[in-house]
C-alpha cells in the first residue's frame, strides 16, 4: 500500500479508511496537527497528473522567501496560467471567502437600509462613461458596447421611483493600463439613492457601509485573516468611526505644505494619492478616509456642480491605504443642465437620448457611488497586486483561463 501511495502524483484525491490516533508530538506544516490517520484501505477517487508546481511551494510565506533565498517564488504568470492549482492554497481559498463576505456584508447592509438589488444590462448601445475606454462588439448586423459601469441604469432606476438601488455586477474597461490596480473586467459594487436634504446623506451612508464591511470581516473572518497574514503579512486596517472626511482643497493644501504641489483643479495623480494617504495616516491615524468636493473639471459630465462654488462639485472619492476604492457624487437630475454638461464634455447627445430623456418626467435629487470589489480587498489586505483578489483576472494581456 505504501509503495502504491508513494507512486501517486500529488493532488490525487483519495478516499481513506483509517483509524484516528492521537499524537504526542505536535506536527508542523499540516492543517491538523494533533491527530493522525493510520490507513487501512486507500482508494483513488481522482488521479491527478503531475501538477506544474506544488500547493506547498505556492503557499510559502513572504517571510520564508526573504529568509531563505534558495526558495524561488513562483512567478505570478505561472500561477495565473495554472490558476486551479494556485487557488488551492489555504491563502487563496481564504482570500475568496473574504471576497464573498465583502459582497454579503454589502448586500446585507443595503437591504437593511431599504435598498433594492437590481441587475442592469451589460450590453449597451453607447459608451456609458463616454471616452475611449469601452469595448465594442459585433451585435448582429450592427455593433454594441460593454457597460463601463451601471451608472446610467441605476440612475434610471431612481427615475423609475425605486428610491434606493444597488447592484453587484461586472464592469468592463478597455484601458490599456498594465498596473497593479487595473483590470479590464472587475466586479462593481454600486449604489444609488434619493437625497432628501443634502448629498452628505449619501456620503454618511457610504462611510457607514465601509465601517460595516471592515467590522464584519474582523468578526466573521478571523480565521481567514490569520491564514492570509501568515503568507502575506499585513498591518490590520486602521479606521475611524465615523470616518474622516476631508475636503479636496484641504488635501491639496496638505500636499503643498509637504512639498508636493499640484494643480488644485485637476484630479489627484496616483503618486499624489499615495502621498496624501501617508500624510493623512500620520496626521489622523487612519487608513480609510473620504475626500469630498472634487474640482468639477476632474469629474464625469453627470456630476452635480457645487451650488456655492461651481469650480467644485458635490462629489467624493474614498481611499484605503492611499488608493481610491470608491468614486461617487450627487448626479444632475435636470435634463437641461445634463445636456449642457454633456455637450461641454463633447459627448454625442444623440447617443444618450434615452438617458437624458429619463430626467424629463420628474426625478428626485439623487447620488451614489461605485466601488471596485477586487480593489477593496487588495487594499484591505495590503496586497501588492489586484490579480491576487480576482478569481480569474482579466487584463490587457490575459483573457485566459
Ligand atoms: P482609477 O482612477 O483608479 O483608474 P477610475 O477613476 O477610473 O479609477 P471609477 O470609474 O470612478 O474609477 O470607478 C469606481 C471604482 O471602481 C474605483 O474607485 C475602483 O475601485 C474601481 N475601478 C475602476 N477602474 C478599475 C479597473 N480598471 N480595475 C479594477 N477596479 C477599478
Tab-separated table of C-alpha atoms and ligand atoms in Angstrom:
chain	number	residue	atom	x	y	z
A	1	UNK	CA	0.000	0.000	0.000
A	2	UNK	CA	2.847	2.355	0.856
A	3	UNK	CA	4.572	1.852	-2.472
A	4	UNK	CA	1.252	2.226	-4.305
A	5	UNK	CA	0.595	5.510	-2.475
A	6	UNK	CA	4.065	6.916	-2.929
A	7	UNK	CA	3.752	6.449	-6.704
A	8	UNK	CA	0.608	8.594	-6.811
A	9	UNK	CA	1.136	12.120	-8.145
A	10	UNK	CA	0.482	14.996	-5.757
A	11	UNK	CA	-3.045	16.448	-5.839
A	12	UNK	CA	-4.564	12.982	-6.400
A	13	UNK	CA	-7.842	12.727	-4.475
A	14	UNK	CA	-8.077	9.747	-2.139
A	15	UNK	CA	-10.740	8.147	-0.013
A	16	UNK	CA	-9.071	6.588	3.037
A	17	UNK	CA	-10.463	4.164	5.589
A	18	UNK	CA	-8.385	4.746	8.691
A	19	UNK	CA	-8.105	4.786	12.441
A	20	UNK	CA	-7.712	8.215	14.023
A	21	UNK	CA	-4.934	8.204	16.613
A	22	UNK	CA	-3.802	10.936	18.956
A	23	UNK	CA	-0.280	12.329	18.648
A	24	UNK	CA	2.056	13.006	21.500
A	25	UNK	CA	4.152	15.338	19.352
A	26	UNK	CA	2.967	18.477	17.588
A	27	UNK	CA	3.350	18.226	13.799
A	28	UNK	CA	4.245	21.411	11.963
A	29	UNK	CA	3.061	22.411	8.474
A	30	UNK	CA	-0.182	20.459	8.486
A	31	UNK	CA	-3.652	21.868	8.988
A	32	UNK	CA	-4.496	19.148	11.555
A	33	UNK	CA	-1.574	18.690	13.939
A	34	UNK	CA	-2.846	16.842	16.993
A	35	UNK	CA	-4.063	13.563	15.445
A	36	UNK	CA	-3.040	11.348	12.544
A	37	UNK	CA	-4.635	8.650	10.422
A	38	UNK	CA	-3.484	5.019	10.381
A	39	UNK	CA	-4.697	3.959	6.952
A	40	UNK	CA	-6.306	0.534	6.455
A	41	UNK	CA	-7.599	0.974	2.916
A	42	UNK	CA	-6.809	3.613	0.313
A	43	UNK	CA	-8.945	4.261	-2.763
A	44	UNK	CA	-8.114	6.651	-5.586
A	45	UNK	CA	-11.121	8.874	-6.260
A	46	UNK	CA	-9.486	11.034	-8.907
A	47	UNK	CA	-5.907	10.687	-10.091
A	48	UNK	CA	-4.044	13.906	-10.823
A	49	UNK	CA	-1.372	14.312	-13.461
A	50	UNK	CA	1.847	15.841	-12.075
A	51	UNK	CA	0.996	19.464	-11.299
A	52	UNK	CA	3.208	22.297	-12.662
A	53	UNK	CA	4.025	23.349	-9.099
A	54	UNK	CA	3.065	22.136	-5.667
A	55	UNK	CA	0.459	23.776	-3.487
A	56	UNK	CA	3.119	23.820	-0.729
A	57	UNK	CA	5.504	25.834	-2.910
A	58	UNK	CA	2.687	28.204	-3.842
A	59	UNK	CA	1.967	28.703	-0.129
A	60	UNK	CA	5.461	29.684	1.024
A	61	UNK	CA	5.219	32.793	3.179
A	62	UNK	CA	6.814	36.103	2.211
A	63	UNK	CA	8.926	35.867	5.373
A	64	UNK	CA	10.356	32.481	4.358
A	65	UNK	CA	11.061	33.761	0.829
A	66	UNK	CA	13.094	36.607	2.313
A	67	UNK	CA	14.868	34.431	4.891
A	68	UNK	CA	15.788	31.611	2.542
A	69	UNK	CA	16.916	32.931	-0.836
A	70	UNK	CA	17.125	29.413	-2.325
A	71	UNK	CA	13.297	29.385	-2.425
A	72	UNK	CA	12.296	30.732	-5.807
A	73	UNK	CA	8.893	32.365	-5.671
A	74	UNK	CA	6.520	31.032	-8.315
A	75	UNK	CA	6.058	33.728	-10.941
A	76	UNK	CA	2.626	35.325	-10.959
A	77	UNK	CA	2.021	34.429	-14.617
A	78	UNK	CA	2.797	30.770	-13.911
A	79	UNK	CA	0.352	30.845	-11.013
A	80	UNK	CA	-2.340	32.518	-13.120
A	81	UNK	CA	-1.772	30.191	-16.087
A	82	UNK	CA	-2.446	27.336	-13.653
A	83	UNK	CA	-4.983	29.172	-11.514
A	84	UNK	CA	-6.814	25.988	-10.426
A	85	UNK	CA	-3.713	24.727	-8.609
A	86	UNK	CA	-2.838	28.215	-7.369
A	87	UNK	CA	-6.333	28.685	-5.924
A	88	UNK	CA	-5.875	25.539	-3.812
A	89	UNK	CA	-3.502	27.281	-1.396
A	90	UNK	CA	-5.054	27.999	2.015
A	91	UNK	CA	-4.305	31.698	1.428
A	92	UNK	CA	-6.166	31.889	-1.863
A	93	UNK	CA	-9.134	29.936	-0.545
A	94	UNK	CA	-9.222	32.407	2.371
A	95	UNK	CA	-8.962	35.451	0.054
A	96	UNK	CA	-12.027	34.367	-1.916
A	97	UNK	CA	-14.001	33.512	1.238
A	98	UNK	CA	-13.259	37.066	2.297
A	99	UNK	CA	-14.365	38.349	-1.111
A	100	UNK	CA	-17.636	36.524	-0.674
A	101	UNK	CA	-18.006	38.128	2.781
A	102	UNK	CA	-17.478	41.625	1.353
A	103	UNK	CA	-20.380	41.051	-1.074
A	104	UNK	CA	-22.571	39.534	1.653
A	105	UNK	CA	-21.885	42.451	4.005
A	106	UNK	CA	-22.517	44.978	1.215
A	107	UNK	CA	-25.816	43.295	0.356
A	108	UNK	CA	-26.962	42.812	3.982
A	109	UNK	CA	-26.171	46.410	4.927
A	110	UNK	CA	-28.014	47.913	1.959
A	111	UNK	CA	-31.034	45.614	2.274
A	112	UNK	CA	-31.272	46.677	5.932
A	113	UNK	CA	-31.361	50.297	4.726
A	114	UNK	CA	-34.275	49.731	2.348
A	115	UNK	CA	-32.314	49.298	-0.920
A	116	UNK	CA	-33.499	47.077	-3.783
A	117	UNK	CA	-30.995	44.918	-5.663
A	118	UNK	CA	-31.133	45.443	-9.445
A	119	UNK	CA	-29.466	43.884	-12.488
A	120	UNK	CA	-28.781	46.340	-15.266
A	121	UNK	CA	-27.827	45.354	-18.841
A	122	UNK	CA	-24.162	44.957	-19.715
A	123	UNK	CA	-24.698	45.080	-23.487
A	124	UNK	CA	-25.477	48.689	-24.252
A	125	UNK	CA	-25.833	50.924	-27.283
A	126	UNK	CA	-23.330	53.648	-26.334
A	127	UNK	CA	-20.384	54.187	-24.004
A	128	UNK	CA	-21.871	54.763	-20.513
A	129	UNK	CA	-18.998	56.886	-19.246
A	130	UNK	CA	-18.059	58.400	-22.608
A	131	UNK	CA	-14.445	58.285	-23.723
A	132	UNK	CA	-12.434	55.628	-25.433
A	133	UNK	CA	-12.192	53.031	-22.658
A	134	UNK	CA	-15.055	50.970	-23.971
A	135	UNK	CA	-15.159	47.502	-25.545
A	136	UNK	CA	-17.050	47.452	-28.828
A	137	UNK	CA	-18.620	44.237	-30.016
A	138	UNK	CA	-20.392	42.923	-33.071
A	139	UNK	CA	-24.107	42.859	-32.423
A	140	UNK	CA	-25.901	41.068	-35.248
A	141	UNK	CA	-25.737	43.486	-38.206
A	142	UNK	CA	-24.544	46.399	-36.080
A	143	UNK	CA	-22.404	46.974	-33.042
A	144	UNK	CA	-22.872	47.418	-29.276
A	145	UNK	CA	-20.686	48.138	-26.247
A	146	UNK	CA	-19.919	46.511	-22.895
A	147	UNK	CA	-21.020	48.675	-19.938
A	148	UNK	CA	-18.196	50.637	-18.259
A	149	UNK	CA	-20.429	50.908	-15.170
A	150	UNK	CA	-24.126	50.560	-14.288
A	151	UNK	CA	-24.176	54.351	-13.830
A	152	UNK	CA	-26.850	55.398	-16.292
A	153	UNK	CA	-29.139	52.482	-15.499
A	154	UNK	CA	-29.020	52.775	-11.726
A	155	UNK	CA	-29.946	56.453	-12.150
A	156	UNK	CA	-32.770	55.465	-14.495
A	157	UNK	CA	-33.988	53.113	-11.742
A	158	UNK	CA	-34.157	56.164	-9.451
A	159	UNK	CA	-36.159	57.972	-12.164
A	160	UNK	CA	-38.462	54.939	-12.106
A	161	UNK	CA	-39.203	55.532	-8.385
A	162	UNK	CA	-37.093	52.760	-6.825
A	163	UNK	CA	-35.752	55.312	-4.280
A	164	UNK	CA	-32.667	53.251	-3.320
A	165	UNK	CA	-30.938	50.645	-5.509
A	166	UNK	CA	-27.725	48.661	-5.589
A	167	UNK	CA	-26.035	46.233	-7.922
A	168	UNK	CA	-23.177	43.753	-7.756
A	169	UNK	CA	-22.044	43.062	-11.291
A	170	UNK	CA	-19.276	43.001	-13.878
A	171	UNK	CA	-17.775	46.243	-15.155
A	172	UNK	CA	-15.717	46.400	-18.359
A	173	UNK	CA	-12.914	48.875	-19.054
A	174	UNK	CA	-10.895	48.817	-22.276
A	175	UNK	CA	-7.975	50.603	-20.599
A	176	UNK	CA	-4.512	49.503	-21.619
A	177	UNK	CA	-3.384	50.002	-18.011
A	178	UNK	CA	-0.872	47.367	-17.042
A	179	UNK	CA	-0.735	48.352	-13.384
A	180	UNK	CA	-1.058	46.629	-10.028
A	181	UNK	CA	-4.618	48.014	-9.630
A	182	UNK	CA	-6.360	47.914	-13.006
A	183	UNK	CA	-8.278	45.052	-14.588
A	184	UNK	CA	-10.224	45.097	-17.841
A	185	UNK	CA	-13.117	43.320	-16.130
A	186	UNK	CA	-13.833	43.811	-12.446
A	187	UNK	CA	-16.772	43.493	-10.082
A	188	UNK	CA	-18.580	46.712	-9.308
A	189	UNK	CA	-20.428	47.235	-6.033
A	190	UNK	CA	-22.701	50.104	-6.982
A	191	UNK	CA	-25.460	52.012	-5.280
A	192	UNK	CA	-27.692	54.978	-5.963
A	193	UNK	CA	-30.209	56.686	-3.651
A	194	UNK	CA	-32.583	59.593	-3.383
A	195	UNK	CA	-31.339	62.615	-1.463
A	196	UNK	CA	-33.795	64.273	0.923
A	197	UNK	CA	-31.842	67.329	2.121
A	198	UNK	CA	-28.134	67.189	1.322
A	199	UNK	CA	-25.759	64.941	-0.596
A	200	UNK	CA	-23.884	64.202	2.631
A	201	UNK	CA	-26.696	61.721	3.362
A	202	UNK	CA	-25.030	59.578	0.661
A	203	UNK	CA	-21.501	60.139	1.972
A	204	UNK	CA	-22.560	59.235	5.503
A	205	UNK	CA	-24.309	56.075	4.354
A	206	UNK	CA	-21.277	55.057	2.281
A	207	UNK	CA	-18.968	55.712	5.243
A	208	UNK	CA	-21.197	53.579	7.457
A	209	UNK	CA	-21.214	50.882	4.781
A	210	UNK	CA	-17.404	50.685	4.721
A	211	UNK	CA	-17.201	50.520	8.526
A	212	UNK	CA	-19.786	47.719	8.464
A	213	UNK	CA	-17.671	45.808	5.900
A	214	UNK	CA	-14.412	46.297	7.861
A	215	UNK	CA	-16.052	45.261	11.160
A	216	UNK	CA	-17.864	42.351	9.560
A	217	UNK	CA	-14.623	40.953	8.099
A	218	UNK	CA	-12.926	41.201	11.516
A	219	UNK	CA	-15.837	39.443	13.226
A	220	UNK	CA	-16.747	36.817	10.645
A	221	UNK	CA	-13.419	36.025	9.021
A	222	UNK	CA	-10.862	35.974	11.810
A	223	UNK	CA	-9.654	32.527	10.718
A	224	UNK	CA	-9.205	33.544	7.067
A	225	UNK	CA	-7.436	36.781	8.038
A	226	UNK	CA	-4.952	34.777	10.095
A	227	UNK	CA	-4.277	32.360	7.233
A	228	UNK	CA	-3.725	35.200	4.743
A	229	UNK	CA	-1.447	37.167	7.062
A	230	UNK	CA	0.725	34.067	7.544
A	231	UNK	CA	1.656	34.080	3.835
A	232	UNK	CA	1.286	37.820	3.176
A	233	UNK	CA	1.767	39.692	6.480
A	234	UNK	CA	-0.132	42.991	6.667
A	235	UNK	CA	-0.944	45.683	9.204
A	236	UNK	CA	-4.598	45.478	10.261
A	237	UNK	CA	-6.558	48.339	8.705
A	238	UNK	CA	-6.892	51.415	10.903
A	239	UNK	CA	-10.118	53.379	10.553
A	240	UNK	CA	-12.159	55.912	12.462
A	241	UNK	CA	-15.843	55.718	13.194
A	242	UNK	CA	-17.372	57.935	11.859
A	243	UNK	CA	-14.782	58.079	9.071
A	244	UNK	CA	-12.594	61.098	8.424
A	245	UNK	CA	-13.969	63.435	5.718
A	246	UNK	CA	-11.513	65.930	4.201
A	247	UNK	CA	-12.236	68.484	1.505
A	248	UNK	CA	-10.253	68.084	-1.724
A	249	UNK	CA	-8.801	71.595	-1.213
A	250	UNK	CA	-7.557	70.572	2.263
A	251	UNK	CA	-5.864	67.579	0.680
A	252	UNK	CA	-4.192	69.841	-1.914
A	253	UNK	CA	-3.039	72.110	0.910
A	254	UNK	CA	-1.567	69.177	2.865
A	255	UNK	CA	0.316	68.118	-0.267
A	256	UNK	CA	1.553	71.670	-0.874
A	257	UNK	CA	2.774	72.012	2.704
A	258	UNK	CA	4.600	68.693	2.488
A	259	UNK	CA	6.385	69.835	-0.705
A	260	UNK	CA	4.258	68.034	-3.305
A	261	UNK	CA	2.451	70.859	-5.139
A	262	UNK	CA	-0.288	70.083	-7.663
A	263	UNK	CA	-2.835	71.887	-9.841
A	264	UNK	CA	-5.744	72.417	-7.378
A	265	UNK	CA	-8.332	71.905	-10.134
A	266	UNK	CA	-7.082	68.668	-11.652
A	267	UNK	CA	-7.565	65.103	-10.385
A	268	UNK	CA	-5.056	63.569	-7.972
A	269	UNK	CA	-2.364	61.551	-9.736
A	270	UNK	CA	-1.726	58.036	-8.422
A	271	UNK	CA	1.509	59.307	-6.839
A	272	UNK	CA	-0.251	62.242	-5.132
A	273	UNK	CA	-2.988	59.875	-3.939
A	274	UNK	CA	-0.361	57.661	-2.275
A	275	UNK	CA	1.492	60.547	-0.652
A	276	UNK	CA	-1.733	62.083	0.634
A	277	UNK	CA	-2.664	58.688	2.101
A	278	UNK	CA	0.613	58.709	4.071
A	279	UNK	CA	0.117	62.309	5.223
A	280	UNK	CA	-3.430	61.535	6.369
A	281	UNK	CA	-2.266	58.399	8.196
A	282	UNK	CA	0.427	60.370	10.026
A	283	UNK	CA	-1.926	63.177	10.978
A	284	UNK	CA	-5.191	61.324	11.645
A	285	UNK	CA	-4.098	57.697	12.256
A	286	UNK	CA	-6.493	56.270	9.695
A	287	UNK	CA	-6.010	54.119	6.572
A	288	UNK	CA	-9.540	54.877	5.380
A	289	UNK	CA	-10.779	58.361	4.596
A	290	UNK	CA	-13.147	60.303	2.360
A	291	UNK	CA	-12.089	63.125	0.073
A	292	UNK	CA	-15.052	65.404	-0.640
A	293	UNK	CA	-15.752	68.302	-3.042
A	294	UNK	CA	-13.642	67.411	-6.070
A	295	UNK	CA	-12.980	70.023	-8.761
A	296	UNK	CA	-15.805	69.859	-11.303
A	297	UNK	CA	-13.350	69.642	-14.203
A	298	UNK	CA	-11.988	66.344	-12.846
A	299	UNK	CA	-15.378	64.574	-12.800
A	300	UNK	CA	-17.759	62.986	-15.363
A	301	UNK	CA	-20.446	65.072	-17.126
A	302	UNK	CA	-23.333	63.870	-14.938
A	303	UNK	CA	-21.738	65.190	-11.693
A	304	UNK	CA	-23.672	67.909	-9.835
A	305	UNK	CA	-21.697	71.178	-9.664
A	306	UNK	CA	-21.309	72.678	-6.187
A	307	UNK	CA	-24.150	75.228	-5.792
A	308	UNK	CA	-21.939	77.728	-3.939
A	309	UNK	CA	-18.726	77.395	-5.967
A	310	UNK	CA	-19.110	75.959	-9.498
A	311	UNK	CA	-15.368	75.263	-9.775
A	312	UNK	CA	-16.066	72.378	-7.392
A	313	UNK	CA	-18.664	69.598	-7.392
A	314	UNK	CA	-20.756	67.565	-4.957
A	315	UNK	CA	-18.519	64.572	-5.479
A	316	UNK	CA	-16.153	62.424	-3.460
A	317	UNK	CA	-13.684	59.537	-3.543
A	318	UNK	CA	-12.969	57.096	-0.738
A	319	UNK	CA	-9.463	55.815	-0.101
A	320	UNK	CA	-7.912	52.805	1.559
A	321	UNK	CA	-4.151	52.867	2.283
A	322	UNK	CA	-3.734	55.793	-0.110
A	323	UNK	CA	-5.585	54.354	-3.126
A	324	UNK	CA	-9.038	55.059	-4.480
A	325	UNK	CA	-11.671	52.376	-3.865
A	326	UNK	CA	-14.854	54.372	-4.448
A	327	UNK	CA	-15.886	57.228	-6.645
A	328	UNK	CA	-19.252	58.896	-6.223
A	329	UNK	CA	-21.302	62.059	-6.407
A	330	UNK	CA	-24.612	63.742	-6.406
A	331	UNK	CA	-25.841	63.467	-10.008
A	332	UNK	CA	-27.517	66.071	-12.154
A	333	UNK	CA	-31.268	65.343	-12.208
A	334	UNK	CA	-32.246	68.185	-14.536
A	335	UNK	CA	-32.276	67.250	-18.233
A	336	UNK	CA	-31.301	70.728	-19.451
A	337	UNK	CA	-28.282	71.043	-17.194
A	338	UNK	CA	-27.341	67.446	-18.044
A	339	UNK	CA	-27.484	68.210	-21.784
A	340	UNK	CA	-25.383	71.330	-21.283
A	341	UNK	CA	-22.745	69.444	-19.269
A	342	UNK	CA	-22.661	66.531	-21.761
A	343	UNK	CA	-22.083	68.990	-24.650
A	344	UNK	CA	-19.260	70.629	-22.703
A	345	UNK	CA	-17.678	67.170	-22.368
A	346	UNK	CA	-18.094	66.739	-26.157
A	347	UNK	CA	-20.439	63.774	-25.737
A	348	UNK	CA	-22.670	62.977	-28.700
A	349	UNK	CA	-26.120	63.749	-27.228
A	350	UNK	CA	-27.928	61.646	-29.828
A	351	UNK	CA	-26.245	58.545	-28.313
A	352	UNK	CA	-27.525	59.154	-24.774
A	353	UNK	CA	-31.009	60.449	-25.560
A	354	UNK	CA	-32.851	57.745	-23.617
A	355	UNK	CA	-30.731	58.529	-20.537
A	356	UNK	CA	-31.284	62.290	-20.769
A	357	UNK	CA	-34.984	61.853	-21.543
A	358	UNK	CA	-35.414	59.858	-18.301
A	359	UNK	CA	-34.980	63.101	-16.380
A	360	UNK	CA	-37.811	64.854	-18.245
A	361	UNK	CA	-40.550	63.019	-16.351
A	362	UNK	CA	-39.691	64.180	-12.836
A	363	UNK	CA	-36.683	62.794	-10.996
A	364	UNK	CA	-35.673	63.344	-7.338
A	365	UNK	CA	-32.216	64.637	-6.369
A	366	UNK	CA	-30.001	61.595	-6.002
A	367	UNK	CA	-26.442	60.409	-5.590
A	368	UNK	CA	-24.411	57.267	-5.158
A	369	UNK	CA	-21.092	55.620	-5.734
A	370	UNK	CA	-19.208	52.758	-7.339
A	371	UNK	CA	-16.754	50.520	-5.512
A	372	UNK	CA	-14.284	48.082	-7.063
A	373	UNK	CA	-14.595	44.785	-5.191
A	374	UNK	CA	-11.136	43.449	-6.076
A	375	UNK	CA	-9.515	46.771	-5.223
A	376	UNK	CA	-11.156	46.990	-1.794
A	377	UNK	CA	-9.962	43.518	-0.907
A	378	UNK	CA	-6.439	44.058	-2.264
A	379	UNK	CA	-6.046	47.239	-0.191
A	380	UNK	CA	-7.785	45.921	2.917
A	381	UNK	CA	-5.296	43.034	2.916
A	382	UNK	CA	-2.348	45.242	1.942
A	383	UNK	CA	-1.674	43.001	-1.095
A	384	UNK	CA	0.558	44.265	-3.877
A	385	UNK	CA	-1.487	43.234	-6.905
A	386	UNK	CA	-5.182	43.234	-7.831
A	387	UNK	CA	-4.728	39.948	-9.694
A	388	UNK	CA	-4.444	38.274	-6.284
A	389	UNK	CA	-8.040	39.237	-5.455
A	390	UNK	CA	-9.610	38.383	-8.812
A	391	UNK	CA	-10.585	34.729	-9.253
A	392	UNK	CA	-9.655	34.623	-12.949
A	393	UNK	CA	-8.189	38.072	-13.663
A	394	UNK	CA	-8.691	39.841	-16.984
A	395	UNK	CA	-6.100	42.413	-18.010
A	396	UNK	CA	-4.800	43.750	-21.349
A	397	UNK	CA	-2.534	40.708	-21.680
A	398	UNK	CA	-4.726	38.000	-20.151
A	399	UNK	CA	-8.112	36.617	-21.094
A	400	UNK	CA	-7.430	33.019	-20.103
A	401	UNK	CA	-8.001	30.759	-18.163
B	1	LIG	P1	-8.672	54.969	-11.464
B	1	LIG	O1	-8.505	56.463	-11.387
B	1	LIG	O2	-8.004	54.228	-10.356
B	1	LIG	O3	-8.352	54.403	-12.820
B	1	LIG	P2	-11.432	55.471	-12.006
B	1	LIG	O4	-11.465	56.898	-11.585
B	1	LIG	O5	-11.418	55.145	-13.460
B	1	LIG	O6	-10.219	54.701	-11.248
B	1	LIG	P3	-14.175	54.933	-11.428
B	1	LIG	O7	-14.545	54.929	-12.852
B	1	LIG	O8	-14.568	56.080	-10.623
B	1	LIG	O9	-12.615	54.718	-11.286
B	1	LIG	O10	-14.658	53.558	-10.782
B	1	LIG	C1	-15.094	53.375	-9.449
B	1	LIG	C2	-14.251	52.353	-8.723
B	1	LIG	O11	-14.104	51.176	-9.500
B	1	LIG	C3	-12.823	52.777	-8.427
B	1	LIG	O12	-12.754	53.533	-7.248
B	1	LIG	C4	-12.121	51.452	-8.284
B	1	LIG	O13	-12.350	50.884	-7.002
B	1	LIG	C5	-12.823	50.595	-9.292
B	1	LIG	N1	-12.100	50.557	-10.576
B	1	LIG	C6	-12.102	51.499	-11.547
B	1	LIG	N2	-11.375	51.109	-12.607
B	1	LIG	C7	-10.901	49.873	-12.298
B	1	LIG	C8	-10.102	48.927	-13.004
B	1	LIG	N3	-9.658	49.168	-14.231
B	1	LIG	N4	-9.822	47.763	-12.388
B	1	LIG	C9	-10.282	47.498	-11.148
B	1	LIG	N5	-11.051	48.334	-10.438
B	1	LIG	C10	-11.358	49.521	-10.994
